[in-house]
């Protein structure tokens, strides 16, 4: 997948910048590249949950790495979103053990309900549905991840509807960011 | 009730805090190991226990430790592999969520054994809340003098860094994990050199699973000898099994490795039998990578012996009629499960997770997925089954890391044990397209005869 250019300069809040410095300091001297993945997580939180070309370049500069070193990592890992996503990214597990207990149903139901295809975002930019590989919650299927937490045992339309409603009303969702 | 070594205290309220954890004997092994034992004595004790790697490969932990290069004087690292992402496996998460200090305690003792002064936990990025919990546990341990400089006044110092990944199954492979920890793509390295010689930052490194490291405190407190009293033969001790699929009581269970499989699957204490009064059809006993077995071959070996939940017993019959204990991801299928669809699903998984370094895996996994898609959706021809067989043969053993093998085995075993189901999909494409479930032979015959009524 290719990263997207926005022509908007990326930046970190002061708090995030301090956190990034703290993370770099964790690793042995000269091994600051190890901090790349954690800092990309921060970059994503700072920039509406996705990584634009500008954000990647900014991280490269911050860590004193070549931009290609950042691009190759950002494109390898599935948690880095290289395209804009909705306010709530609904990551539904569709791997084997979930699939036999309703994982496929959950993904289809969400898409139907929100009137989008997997990978797409609703027009109000509220929800994106994404099928993801095993999240390690096989016994509690069907399930999905939204933000920091897992939502498990979503086996009836009522439970899913209630969760969507609950999410819609969460204006403070950004504060549920995890501390990298 | 079987012996609980890892999960004995797991349901005590507040056990995730250091105060409660210490009240229940927590960190005793750190005191014992650091004050009364030399690093080599710790290694010997773990060797004596016969503890085997709980991540999937089952390699003896003590032996792995003894390979680490201590002579060259380079820094040594211990990395805890918490990248749990094998489909069907969710046991490490259970330990870390409930009793994070157990892992930290195990890591301190193990790092001491390896004479490492910096250790890492590489946790998968999706476990965000557990990542925070582990940092909290590390900070608590530090505040109580179990981490940092001059631990308990013994002169030994150790720091633990919790490091998050970002979603890649391949990073559970130890050399890919090391690459990822260095801030690169998770491409596995060619071995040798093994990590024990050249690992993280080109220094000697040991990578151990969460569950293996969590067993170390008990072994140090009670002695390696005592650990061998549980389990059977070379499968000593207890193991966490994460049971899922069509069973009545999915969840994580700690079992003695000598437990009969029948008891584990059907007794109320464990899985509680198949859900909804269905029949037991097939099982993947150790995470998606191990061969799938039909019910009969799982309960009894090909020569009629009852199986138990040990490494050896599950492996009896090799790949022809046996399977593996693997990571303990126990996926049970009832009579309605479609093996073709399930195999297609797993192939999709391996295609998605292949790092792309080796051609047989990169091309082969995508090809297998396409062929399986055709079979499942009723557009395949009879010769496609043989094609599928030949593709998996050409992946198996021809790649740098075991992901290629792991992608090939589910396909090979599904064809070996459920070939007629593949043939059925090709013979009755319309039914295959419309009906994904209900594919026990008897159900199928019923379906075929009454085609117009149901489906």
Coordinates of C-alpha atoms in Angstrom, one line a residue:
Chain A
X1 CA 0.0 0.0 0.0
X2 CA 1.2 3.5 -0.8
X3 CA 1.2 6.3 1.6
X4 CA -0.8 9.4 0.9
X5 CA 0.4 13.0 0.6
X6 CA -1.7 15.7 2.2
X7 CA 0.4 18.8 1.7
X8 CA -0.3 19.5 5.4
X9 CA 2.8 19.7 7.6
X10 CA 2.8 17.1 10.3
X11 CA 3.6 17.9 13.9
X12 CA 3.6 16.6 17.4
X13 CA 2.2 18.2 20.4
X14 CA 4.7 19.2 23.1
X15 CA 3.5 16.3 25.2
X16 CA 4.0 13.8 22.4
X17 CA 7.4 15.2 21.7
X18 CA 8.4 14.8 25.3
X19 CA 7.1 11.2 25.2
X20 CA 9.0 10.5 22.0
X21 CA 12.2 11.7 23.6
X22 CA 11.5 9.5 26.6
X23 CA 11.0 6.5 24.4
X24 CA 14.2 7.1 22.5
X25 CA 16.1 7.3 25.8
X26 CA 14.9 3.9 26.8
X27 CA 17.0 2.0 24.3
X28 CA 20.8 1.6 24.5
X29 CA 22.9 4.4 23.1
X30 CA 23.0 4.5 19.3
X31 CA 20.0 2.1 19.0
X32 CA 17.4 4.8 18.7
X33 CA 16.0 3.1 15.6
X34 CA 14.4 0.7 18.0
X35 CA 12.1 3.5 19.0
X36 CA 10.6 3.7 15.5
X37 CA 7.6 1.5 15.9
X38 CA 6.5 3.0 19.3
X39 CA 6.9 6.5 17.9
X40 CA 4.9 5.7 14.7
X41 CA 2.1 4.6 17.1
X42 CA 2.4 8.1 18.7
X43 CA 2.5 9.8 15.3
X44 CA -0.7 8.0 14.4
X45 CA -2.5 9.1 17.5
X46 CA -1.3 12.6 17.0
X47 CA -2.6 12.7 13.4
X48 CA -6.2 11.4 13.3
X49 CA -5.2 7.7 13.5
X50 CA -3.3 7.5 10.2
X51 CA 0.1 8.2 8.7
X52 CA 0.5 10.5 5.8
X53 CA 3.7 11.0 3.8
X54 CA 4.3 14.2 5.7
X55 CA 3.9 12.4 9.1
X56 CA 6.3 9.7 8.0
X57 CA 8.9 12.3 6.9
X58 CA 8.5 14.1 10.2
X59 CA 9.2 10.9 12.2
X60 CA 12.2 10.2 10.0
X61 CA 13.6 13.6 10.9
X62 CA 12.8 13.2 14.6
X63 CA 14.7 10.0 14.7
X64 CA 17.4 11.0 12.4
X65 CA 16.6 8.2 10.0
X66 CA 16.4 8.0 6.2
X67 CA 12.9 8.4 5.0
X68 CA 13.0 5.0 3.3
X69 CA 13.7 3.4 6.7
X70 CA 10.5 4.8 8.0
X71 CA 8.4 4.0 4.9
X72 CA 9.5 0.4 4.8
X73 CA 8.4 -0.1 8.4
X74 CA 5.2 1.8 8.1
X75 CA 4.1 -0.3 5.0
X76 CA 5.0 -3.6 6.7
X77 CA 2.9 -3.5 9.8
X78 CA -0.9 -3.8 9.6
X79 CA -1.6 -1.5 12.5
X80 CA -0.3 1.5 10.6
X81 CA -3.1 3.1 8.6
X82 CA -1.7 4.7 5.4
X83 CA -5.1 6.2 4.5
X84 CA -7.5 8.3 6.4
X85 CA -9.9 6.4 8.6
X86 CA -13.1 7.3 10.5
X87 CA -13.2 8.4 14.1
X88 CA -13.8 4.9 15.1
X89 CA -11.8 2.2 13.4
X90 CA -13.7 -1.1 13.9
X91 CA -11.2 -3.9 13.5
X92 CA -13.1 -7.1 13.2
X93 CA -11.3 -10.4 13.5
X94 CA -12.1 -12.7 10.6
X95 CA -9.6 -15.5 11.1
X96 CA -10.6 -19.2 11.5
X97 CA -11.6 -19.6 15.2
X98 CA -13.6 -16.3 15.1
X99 CA -15.0 -17.1 11.7
X100 CA -16.6 -20.4 12.9
X101 CA -18.2 -18.5 15.8
X102 CA -19.7 -15.6 13.9
X103 CA -16.7 -13.4 12.9
X104 CA -17.8 -13.3 9.3
X105 CA -21.3 -12.6 10.3
X106 CA -20.1 -9.7 12.5
X107 CA -18.1 -8.1 9.7
X108 CA -21.0 -8.5 7.2
X109 CA -23.5 -7.2 9.7
X110 CA -21.4 -4.0 10.4
X111 CA -20.9 -3.3 6.7
X112 CA -24.6 -3.8 6.1
X113 CA -25.7 -1.7 9.0
X114 CA -23.2 1.2 8.2
X115 CA -23.8 0.7 4.5
X116 CA -20.1 0.4 3.6
X117 CA -17.7 -2.2 2.3
X118 CA -14.8 -3.6 4.4
X119 CA -12.0 -1.0 4.3
X120 CA -14.4 1.9 3.7
X121 CA -15.4 4.8 5.9
X122 CA -19.0 6.1 6.4
X123 CA -19.8 9.5 4.8
X124 CA -20.0 11.2 8.2
X125 CA -16.4 10.0 8.8
X126 CA -17.5 8.3 12.0
X127 CA -16.8 4.6 11.3
X128 CA -14.4 2.5 9.3
X129 CA -14.8 -1.3 9.1
X130 CA -11.7 -3.3 8.6
X131 CA -11.2 -7.1 8.6
X132 CA -8.1 -8.0 10.6
X133 CA -6.2 -11.2 11.3
X134 CA -6.3 -13.1 14.6
X135 CA -6.4 -10.7 17.6
X136 CA -5.9 -13.3 20.2
X137 CA -9.5 -13.5 21.5
X138 CA -10.5 -16.7 19.8
X139 CA -12.5 -18.0 22.8
X140 CA -14.5 -14.8 23.1
X141 CA -15.6 -14.6 19.5
X142 CA -17.0 -12.8 17.6
X143 CA -15.1 -9.7 18.6
X144 CA -13.5 -6.5 17.4
X145 CA -11.0 -3.9 18.5
X146 CA -12.0 -0.3 18.7
X147 CA -9.2 2.0 19.9
X148 CA -7.5 0.7 23.0
X149 CA -9.9 -2.1 23.9
X150 CA -11.4 -5.3 22.7
X151 CA -15.1 -5.7 22.5
X152 CA -15.9 -9.4 22.8
X153 CA -18.9 -11.8 22.6
X154 CA -20.7 -9.6 20.0
X155 CA -22.9 -12.4 18.9
X156 CA -26.3 -10.7 18.5
X157 CA -27.4 -7.7 16.4
X158 CA -28.7 -6.0 19.6
X159 CA -25.2 -6.1 21.2
X160 CA -23.6 -4.7 18.1
X161 CA -26.2 -1.9 17.7
X162 CA -25.9 -0.9 21.3
X163 CA -22.1 -0.7 21.0
X164 CA -22.3 1.5 17.9
X165 CA -24.7 3.8 19.7
X166 CA -22.5 3.9 22.7
X167 CA -19.5 4.8 20.5
X168 CA -21.4 7.5 18.6
X169 CA -22.0 9.3 21.9
X170 CA -18.4 9.3 22.9
X171 CA -17.0 12.7 22.2
X172 CA -14.1 12.1 24.5
X173 CA -12.9 9.0 22.5
X174 CA -9.5 10.6 21.7
X175 CA -8.6 10.5 25.3
X176 CA -8.8 6.8 25.3
X177 CA -5.4 6.8 23.5
X178 CA -3.0 4.4 25.0
X179 CA 0.3 5.6 26.6
X180 CA 3.0 4.2 24.4
Chain B
X1 CA -8.4 -30.8 40.0
X2 CA -5.1 -30.9 38.3
X3 CA -2.1 -29.1 39.7
X4 CA -2.0 -25.4 39.0
X5 CA 1.5 -23.9 38.7
X6 CA 0.9 -20.7 36.7
X7 CA -2.7 -20.0 37.5
X8 CA -2.9 -21.0 41.2
X9 CA -3.3 -17.4 42.4
X10 CA -4.7 -15.9 39.3
X11 CA -8.2 -15.2 40.6
X12 CA -7.2 -13.4 43.8
X13 CA -8.6 -9.9 43.7
X14 CA -5.9 -7.3 43.2
X15 CA -3.2 -9.9 42.2
X16 CA -2.1 -7.5 39.4
X17 CA -0.7 -5.1 42.0
X18 CA 2.6 -5.8 43.6
X19 CA 1.3 -5.6 47.2
X20 CA -1.2 -8.4 46.8
X21 CA 1.2 -10.3 44.6
X22 CA 3.9 -10.2 47.3
X23 CA 1.4 -11.2 50.0
X24 CA 0.9 -14.4 48.1
X25 CA 4.6 -15.3 47.9
X26 CA 5.4 -13.1 44.9
X27 CA 9.1 -12.3 44.2
X28 CA 10.3 -15.1 46.5
X29 CA 12.2 -16.6 43.6
X30 CA 14.1 -13.4 43.0
X31 CA 15.2 -13.4 46.6
X32 CA 16.2 -17.0 46.4
X33 CA 18.0 -16.9 43.1
X34 CA 19.9 -13.7 43.5
X35 CA 20.9 -14.3 47.1
X36 CA 21.5 -18.0 47.3
X37 CA 22.3 -19.2 43.8
X38 CA 24.8 -18.5 41.0
X39 CA 23.5 -17.8 37.5
X40 CA 24.7 -21.3 36.4
X41 CA 22.8 -22.9 39.2
X42 CA 19.6 -21.3 38.0
X43 CA 20.3 -22.6 34.5
X44 CA 20.9 -26.1 35.9
X45 CA 17.7 -26.0 37.9
X46 CA 15.6 -25.1 34.9
X47 CA 17.4 -27.8 32.9
X48 CA 16.5 -30.3 35.6
X49 CA 12.9 -29.3 35.4
X50 CA 12.7 -30.3 31.8
X51 CA 10.6 -27.2 31.0
X52 CA 10.1 -26.9 27.3
X53 CA 9.4 -23.8 25.3
X54 CA 5.7 -23.0 25.5
X55 CA 5.6 -20.9 22.3
X56 CA 5.1 -23.8 20.0
X57 CA 8.4 -25.5 19.2
X58 CA 8.8 -27.2 22.5
X59 CA 12.6 -26.7 22.7
X60 CA 14.0 -27.3 26.2
X61 CA 14.3 -23.8 27.9
X62 CA 17.3 -24.7 30.0
X63 CA 19.2 -26.0 27.0
X64 CA 18.4 -22.9 25.0
X65 CA 19.9 -20.8 27.9
X66 CA 23.1 -22.9 28.0
X67 CA 23.8 -22.0 24.4
X68 CA 24.1 -18.3 25.1
X69 CA 27.6 -16.9 24.5
X70 CA 28.8 -15.7 27.9
X71 CA 32.5 -15.8 27.1
X72 CA 32.9 -13.0 24.6
X73 CA 31.9 -10.4 27.1
X74 CA 29.4 -8.7 24.8
X75 CA 26.1 -7.6 26.4
X76 CA 23.5 -10.3 26.6
X77 CA 19.8 -9.8 26.2
X78 CA 16.7 -11.7 27.2
X79 CA 13.6 -11.1 25.1
X80 CA 10.2 -12.3 26.2
X81 CA 8.1 -13.2 23.2
X82 CA 4.6 -11.8 23.9
X83 CA 3.7 -11.5 20.2
X84 CA 1.1 -14.2 20.6
X85 CA -0.7 -14.2 17.2
X86 CA -1.1 -17.8 16.2
X87 CA -4.8 -18.2 15.4
X88 CA -6.4 -20.1 18.3
X89 CA -3.9 -19.0 20.9
X90 CA -4.8 -16.5 23.6
X91 CA -3.1 -17.9 26.7
X92 CA -0.2 -15.4 27.1
X93 CA -2.7 -12.6 27.1
X94 CA -4.6 -14.3 30.0
X95 CA -1.4 -14.5 32.1
X96 CA -0.2 -11.0 31.4
X97 CA -3.6 -9.4 32.0
X98 CA -4.4 -11.2 35.2
X99 CA -1.0 -11.6 36.9
X100 CA 1.6 -9.4 35.1
X101 CA 4.1 -9.6 38.0
X102 CA 4.5 -13.4 37.5
X103 CA 6.1 -12.6 34.1
X104 CA 8.2 -9.8 35.5
X105 CA 9.4 -12.1 38.3
X106 CA 10.2 -14.8 35.8
X107 CA 12.1 -12.4 33.7
X108 CA 14.2 -11.1 36.5
X109 CA 15.3 -14.6 37.5
X110 CA 15.9 -15.7 33.9
X111 CA 17.9 -12.5 33.1
X112 CA 20.0 -13.3 36.2
X113 CA 20.6 -16.8 34.9
X114 CA 21.7 -15.4 31.5
X115 CA 23.7 -12.6 33.2
X116 CA 21.8 -10.0 31.2
X117 CA 21.4 -6.4 32.3
X118 CA 18.8 -5.4 29.8
X119 CA 15.7 -7.4 28.9
X120 CA 12.7 -6.8 26.7
X121 CA 9.1 -7.8 26.5
X122 CA 8.1 -7.7 22.8
X123 CA 4.3 -7.5 23.0
X124 CA 2.0 -7.4 20.0
X125 CA 0.7 -3.9 19.3
X126 CA -2.9 -4.9 19.5
X127 CA -2.6 -5.7 23.2
X128 CA -2.5 -2.0 24.1
X129 CA -4.0 -2.2 27.5
X130 CA -1.8 -5.0 28.5
X131 CA 1.2 -3.0 27.3
X132 CA 0.3 -0.4 29.8
X133 CA -0.3 -3.0 32.5
X134 CA 3.2 -4.4 32.0
X135 CA 4.8 -1.0 32.2
X136 CA 2.9 -0.4 35.5
X137 CA 4.2 -3.8 36.8
X138 CA 7.7 -2.9 35.8
X139 CA 7.5 0.5 37.5
X140 CA 6.1 -1.1 40.7
X141 CA 8.9 -3.7 40.7
X142 CA 11.4 -0.9 40.3
X143 CA 9.9 1.0 43.2
X144 CA 10.2 -2.1 45.3
X145 CA 13.8 -2.7 44.5
X146 CA 13.4 -5.7 42.3
X147 CA 14.6 -3.9 39.2
X148 CA 17.1 -1.2 38.5
X149 CA 20.5 -0.8 40.1
X150 CA 21.9 -3.1 42.8
X151 CA 18.8 -5.3 43.1
X152 CA 18.2 -6.4 46.8
X153 CA 21.7 -5.2 47.5
X154 CA 23.2 -8.1 45.5
X155 CA 25.1 -5.9 43.0
X156 CA 23.1 -7.3 40.1
X157 CA 21.3 -4.7 38.0
X158 CA 18.6 -5.1 35.4
X159 CA 16.2 -3.0 33.4
X160 CA 13.2 -4.3 31.5
X161 CA 11.8 -2.5 28.5
X162 CA 8.3 -3.2 27.3
X163 CA 8.3 -2.9 23.5
X164 CA 5.2 -2.9 21.3
X165 CA 4.9 -4.4 17.9
X166 CA 2.4 -3.1 15.3
X167 CA 0.6 -6.1 13.9
X168 CA 2.6 -8.8 12.2
X169 CA 2.2 -12.6 12.9
X170 CA 5.7 -13.1 11.5
X171 CA 7.2 -11.2 14.5
X172 CA 6.5 -14.2 16.6
X173 CA 9.4 -15.9 14.9
X174 CA 12.4 -15.1 17.0
X175 CA 14.7 -13.6 14.4
X176 CA 11.9 -11.6 12.9
X177 CA 11.1 -10.4 16.4
X178 CA 14.6 -9.3 16.8
X179 CA 14.6 -7.4 13.5
X180 CA 11.4 -5.7 14.5
X181 CA 12.8 -4.8 17.9
X182 CA 15.6 -3.1 16.0
X183 CA 13.1 -1.0 14.2
X184 CA 13.0 -2.8 10.9
X185 CA 10.6 -4.9 8.9
X186 CA 9.9 -8.3 10.5
X187 CA 11.9 -10.3 8.0
X188 CA 13.3 -13.5 9.6
X189 CA 17.1 -14.0 9.4
X190 CA 19.0 -16.9 8.0
X191 CA 20.2 -19.2 10.8
X192 CA 23.0 -19.8 11.7
X193 CA 24.2 -17.7 13.4
X194 CA 21.5 -18.4 16.0
X195 CA 20.4 -15.5 18.3
X196 CA 22.3 -17.1 21.2
X197 CA 25.4 -16.0 19.3
X198 CA 24.3 -13.1 17.2
X199 CA 20.9 -11.8 18.1
X200 CA 19.6 -8.3 19.1
X201 CA 22.1 -5.6 18.1
X202 CA 24.4 -8.5 17.0
X203 CA 24.8 -9.5 20.6
X204 CA 23.9 -12.9 22.3
X205 CA 20.2 -13.1 22.8
X206 CA 17.7 -15.6 24.2
X207 CA 14.0 -15.3 23.1
X208 CA 11.5 -17.1 25.4
X209 CA 7.7 -17.3 25.4
X210 CA 5.7 -15.6 28.2
X211 CA 4.4 -18.9 29.5
X212 CA 7.9 -20.5 29.7
X213 CA 9.3 -17.5 31.7
X214 CA 6.3 -17.5 34.0
X215 CA 7.0 -21.1 35.0
X216 CA 10.5 -20.2 36.1
X217 CA 9.6 -18.7 39.5
X218 CA 7.8 -21.9 40.6
X219 CA 10.8 -24.0 39.4
X220 CA 13.2 -21.9 41.4
X221 CA 11.0 -21.9 44.5
X222 CA 10.3 -25.6 44.5
X223 CA 13.2 -27.1 42.6
X224 CA 13.4 -28.5 39.1
X225 CA 12.9 -32.0 40.4
X226 CA 9.5 -31.1 41.8
X227 CA 8.4 -29.8 38.4
X228 CA 9.0 -33.2 36.8
X229 CA 6.5 -34.8 39.1
X230 CA 3.8 -33.2 36.9
X231 CA 3.3 -34.2 33.3
X232 CA 4.7 -37.3 31.8
X233 CA 8.1 -38.4 30.3
X234 CA 9.7 -35.5 28.5
X235 CA 6.6 -33.4 28.7
X236 CA 7.1 -32.2 32.2
X237 CA 4.9 -29.8 34.1
X238 CA 1.7 -28.0 33.2
X239 CA 0.6 -26.1 30.1
X240 CA -1.9 -23.5 29.4
X241 CA -4.4 -24.5 26.7
X242 CA -6.6 -21.9 25.1
X243 CA -9.7 -23.7 24.0
X244 CA -12.0 -22.2 21.4
X245 CA -14.3 -23.1 18.5
X246 CA -17.5 -25.1 18.9
X247 CA -17.2 -26.1 22.5
X248 CA -19.4 -25.4 25.4
X249 CA -16.8 -23.7 27.6
X250 CA -14.2 -21.8 25.6
X251 CA -11.4 -20.3 27.7
X252 CA -7.9 -20.8 29.0
X253 CA -7.2 -23.9 31.1
X254 CA -4.0 -25.0 32.9
X255 CA -3.6 -28.7 32.5
X256 CA -1.2 -31.4 33.6
X257 CA 0.5 -32.6 30.4
X258 CA -0.5 -36.2 31.3
X259 CA -4.3 -35.4 31.0
X260 CA -6.2 -37.7 28.6
X261 CA -7.5 -35.7 25.6
X262 CA -11.0 -37.2 26.1
X263 CA -11.2 -35.8 29.6
X264 CA -9.9 -32.4 28.5
X265 CA -12.4 -32.1 25.7
X266 CA -15.5 -33.6 27.3
X267 CA -15.3 -33.1 31.1
X268 CA -17.1 -30.2 32.8
X269 CA -13.9 -29.1 34.4
X270 CA -12.4 -28.2 31.1
X271 CA -14.0 -27.7 27.6
X272 CA -17.4 -29.2 28.6
X273 CA -17.9 -31.1 25.3
X274 CA -19.2 -29.9 21.9
X275 CA -21.7 -27.0 22.0
X276 CA -25.4 -27.3 21.0
X277 CA -25.3 -31.1 21.3
X278 CA -23.5 -31.4 18.0
X279 CA -21.1 -34.1 17.0
X280 CA -17.3 -33.7 17.3
X281 CA -15.8 -33.6 13.8
X282 CA -12.3 -32.3 13.7
X283 CA -9.7 -30.5 15.7
X284 CA -6.6 -28.2 15.3
X285 CA -4.9 -29.0 18.6
X286 CA -2.0 -26.5 18.8
X287 CA -2.7 -23.3 16.9
X288 CA -3.6 -23.0 13.2
X289 CA -0.2 -24.2 11.9
X290 CA -0.4 -27.7 13.2
X291 CA -2.1 -30.5 11.1
X292 CA -5.8 -30.8 11.5
X293 CA -7.1 -34.1 12.7
X294 CA -10.4 -35.9 12.4
X295 CA -12.2 -36.7 15.6
X296 CA -11.2 -40.4 15.6
X297 CA -7.5 -39.8 15.0
X298 CA -7.5 -37.2 17.7
X299 CA -9.1 -39.3 20.5
X300 CA -7.1 -42.5 19.6
X301 CA -3.8 -42.9 17.7
X302 CA -3.8 -44.9 14.4
X303 CA -2.9 -48.0 16.4
X304 CA -5.7 -47.6 18.9
X305 CA -4.0 -46.0 21.9
X306 CA -5.8 -43.3 23.8
X307 CA -4.1 -40.0 23.4
X308 CA -3.0 -37.7 26.2
X309 CA -2.2 -33.9 26.0
X310 CA 1.6 -34.4 25.9
X311 CA 4.0 -33.3 23.2
X312 CA 4.8 -36.9 22.4
X313 CA 1.3 -38.4 22.4
X314 CA -0.2 -35.8 20.2
X315 CA 2.8 -36.2 17.8
X316 CA 2.3 -40.0 17.6
X317 CA 1.8 -41.0 14.0
X318 CA 3.9 -38.0 12.8
X319 CA 2.2 -36.0 10.1
X320 CA 0.4 -38.9 8.6
X321 CA -2.0 -39.6 11.6
X322 CA -0.7 -37.3 14.3
X323 CA -0.5 -33.6 15.1
X324 CA 1.4 -31.3 17.5
X325 CA 0.8 -29.7 20.9
X326 CA 2.2 -26.4 19.4
X327 CA 1.3 -23.3 21.2
X328 CA -1.8 -24.8 22.9
X329 CA -4.4 -23.2 20.6
X330 CA -7.1 -25.8 20.8
X331 CA -9.7 -25.2 18.0
X332 CA -12.6 -27.6 17.9
X333 CA -14.9 -28.1 15.0
X334 CA -18.4 -29.6 15.1
X335 CA -20.2 -31.4 12.4
X336 CA -21.3 -28.2 10.7
X337 CA -17.8 -26.9 10.1
X338 CA -16.7 -26.9 6.6
X339 CA -13.0 -28.0 6.4
X340 CA -12.5 -26.5 2.9
X341 CA -13.8 -23.1 4.0
X342 CA -11.6 -23.3 7.1
X343 CA -8.5 -24.2 5.1
X344 CA -9.2 -21.4 2.7
X345 CA -9.5 -19.0 5.7
X346 CA -6.2 -20.1 7.1
X347 CA -4.5 -19.8 3.7
X348 CA -5.8 -16.3 3.5
X349 CA -4.2 -15.7 6.9
X350 CA -0.8 -17.0 5.8
X351 CA -0.9 -15.2 2.6
X352 CA -1.5 -12.0 4.5
X353 CA 1.2 -12.6 7.1
X354 CA 3.9 -13.9 4.8
X355 CA 6.8 -11.4 4.9
X356 CA 7.5 -11.9 1.3
X357 CA 11.2 -12.7 1.6
X358 CA 11.2 -16.3 0.2
X359 CA 9.5 -17.0 -3.1
X360 CA 8.0 -20.3 -2.2
X361 CA 6.1 -18.8 0.6
X362 CA 5.3 -15.4 -1.0
X363 CA 4.0 -16.9 -4.2
X364 CA 2.8 -20.3 -2.8
X365 CA 0.6 -18.9 0.0
X366 CA -1.2 -16.6 -2.5
X367 CA -1.6 -19.4 -5.0
X368 CA -3.0 -21.8 -2.4
X369 CA -5.5 -19.2 -1.3
X370 CA -6.7 -18.7 -4.9
X371 CA -7.1 -22.4 -5.5
X372 CA -8.9 -22.9 -2.2
X373 CA -11.1 -19.9 -3.1
X374 CA -12.1 -21.7 -6.3
X375 CA -12.8 -25.0 -4.5
X376 CA -14.9 -23.3 -1.8
X377 CA -16.8 -21.2 -4.3
X378 CA -17.5 -24.0 -6.7
X379 CA -15.4 -23.0 -9.7
X380 CA -12.6 -25.5 -9.4
X381 CA -11.8 -28.7 -11.3
X382 CA -10.9 -32.1 -10.0
X383 CA -7.2 -31.7 -10.8
X384 CA -7.0 -28.6 -8.5
X385 CA -6.8 -30.8 -5.5
X386 CA -3.6 -32.3 -6.8
X387 CA -2.4 -28.9 -7.7
X388 CA -2.9 -27.7 -4.2
X389 CA -1.1 -30.7 -2.9
X390 CA 1.9 -30.0 -5.1
X391 CA 2.0 -26.3 -4.1
X392 CA 2.1 -27.1 -0.4
X393 CA 4.9 -29.7 -1.1
X394 CA 6.9 -27.1 -2.7
X395 CA 6.6 -24.6 0.1
X396 CA 7.2 -27.0 3.0
X397 CA 10.9 -26.9 4.1
X398 CA 11.9 -24.5 1.4
X399 CA 11.8 -21.2 3.3
X400 CA 14.0 -19.3 5.7
X401 CA 11.6 -19.5 8.6
X402 CA 8.8 -21.9 9.6
X403 CA 6.0 -19.7 8.3
X404 CA 6.2 -21.5 5.0
X405 CA 5.8 -24.9 6.7
X406 CA 3.1 -23.5 8.9
X407 CA 1.1 -22.5 5.8
X408 CA 1.7 -25.8 4.1
X409 CA 0.7 -28.2 7.0
X410 CA -2.9 -27.2 7.4
X411 CA -3.5 -27.6 3.7
X412 CA -1.7 -30.9 3.5
X413 CA -3.5 -32.4 6.5
X414 CA -6.9 -31.1 5.3
X415 CA -6.4 -32.9 2.0
X416 CA -5.0 -36.0 3.7
X417 CA -7.9 -36.4 6.1
X418 CA -10.8 -34.7 4.4
X419 CA -10.1 -35.3 0.7
X420 CA -13.7 -36.4 0.0
X421 CA -14.9 -33.1 1.3
X422 CA -12.7 -31.3 -1.3
X423 CA -14.0 -33.7 -4.0
X424 CA -17.5 -33.1 -2.9
X425 CA -17.1 -29.3 -3.3
X426 CA -15.9 -29.9 -6.9
X427 CA -18.5 -32.4 -7.7
X428 CA -21.5 -30.3 -6.5
X429 CA -20.3 -26.8 -7.1
X430 CA -23.8 -25.3 -6.7
X431 CA -24.2 -26.9 -3.2
X432 CA -20.7 -25.9 -2.2
X433 CA -21.5 -22.3 -3.2
X434 CA -24.7 -22.2 -1.3
X435 CA -24.0 -24.3 1.7
X436 CA -20.9 -23.6 3.7
X437 CA -21.8 -25.8 6.6
X438 CA -23.3 -29.2 7.4
X439 CA -20.6 -31.2 5.7
X440 CA -20.4 -34.4 7.7
X441 CA -20.8 -37.2 5.3
X442 CA -24.2 -38.2 6.6
X443 CA -25.4 -34.6 6.6
X444 CA -24.2 -34.2 3.1
X445 CA -26.0 -37.3 1.8
X446 CA -29.1 -36.0 3.5
X447 CA -28.6 -32.6 1.9
X448 CA -27.9 -34.0 -1.5
X449 CA -31.1 -36.2 -1.5
X450 CA -33.3 -33.3 -0.3
X451 CA -31.6 -30.6 -2.2
X452 CA -34.8 -28.8 -3.1
X453 CA -36.1 -28.4 0.5
X454 CA -33.3 -27.0 2.6
X455 CA -29.9 -25.3 2.0

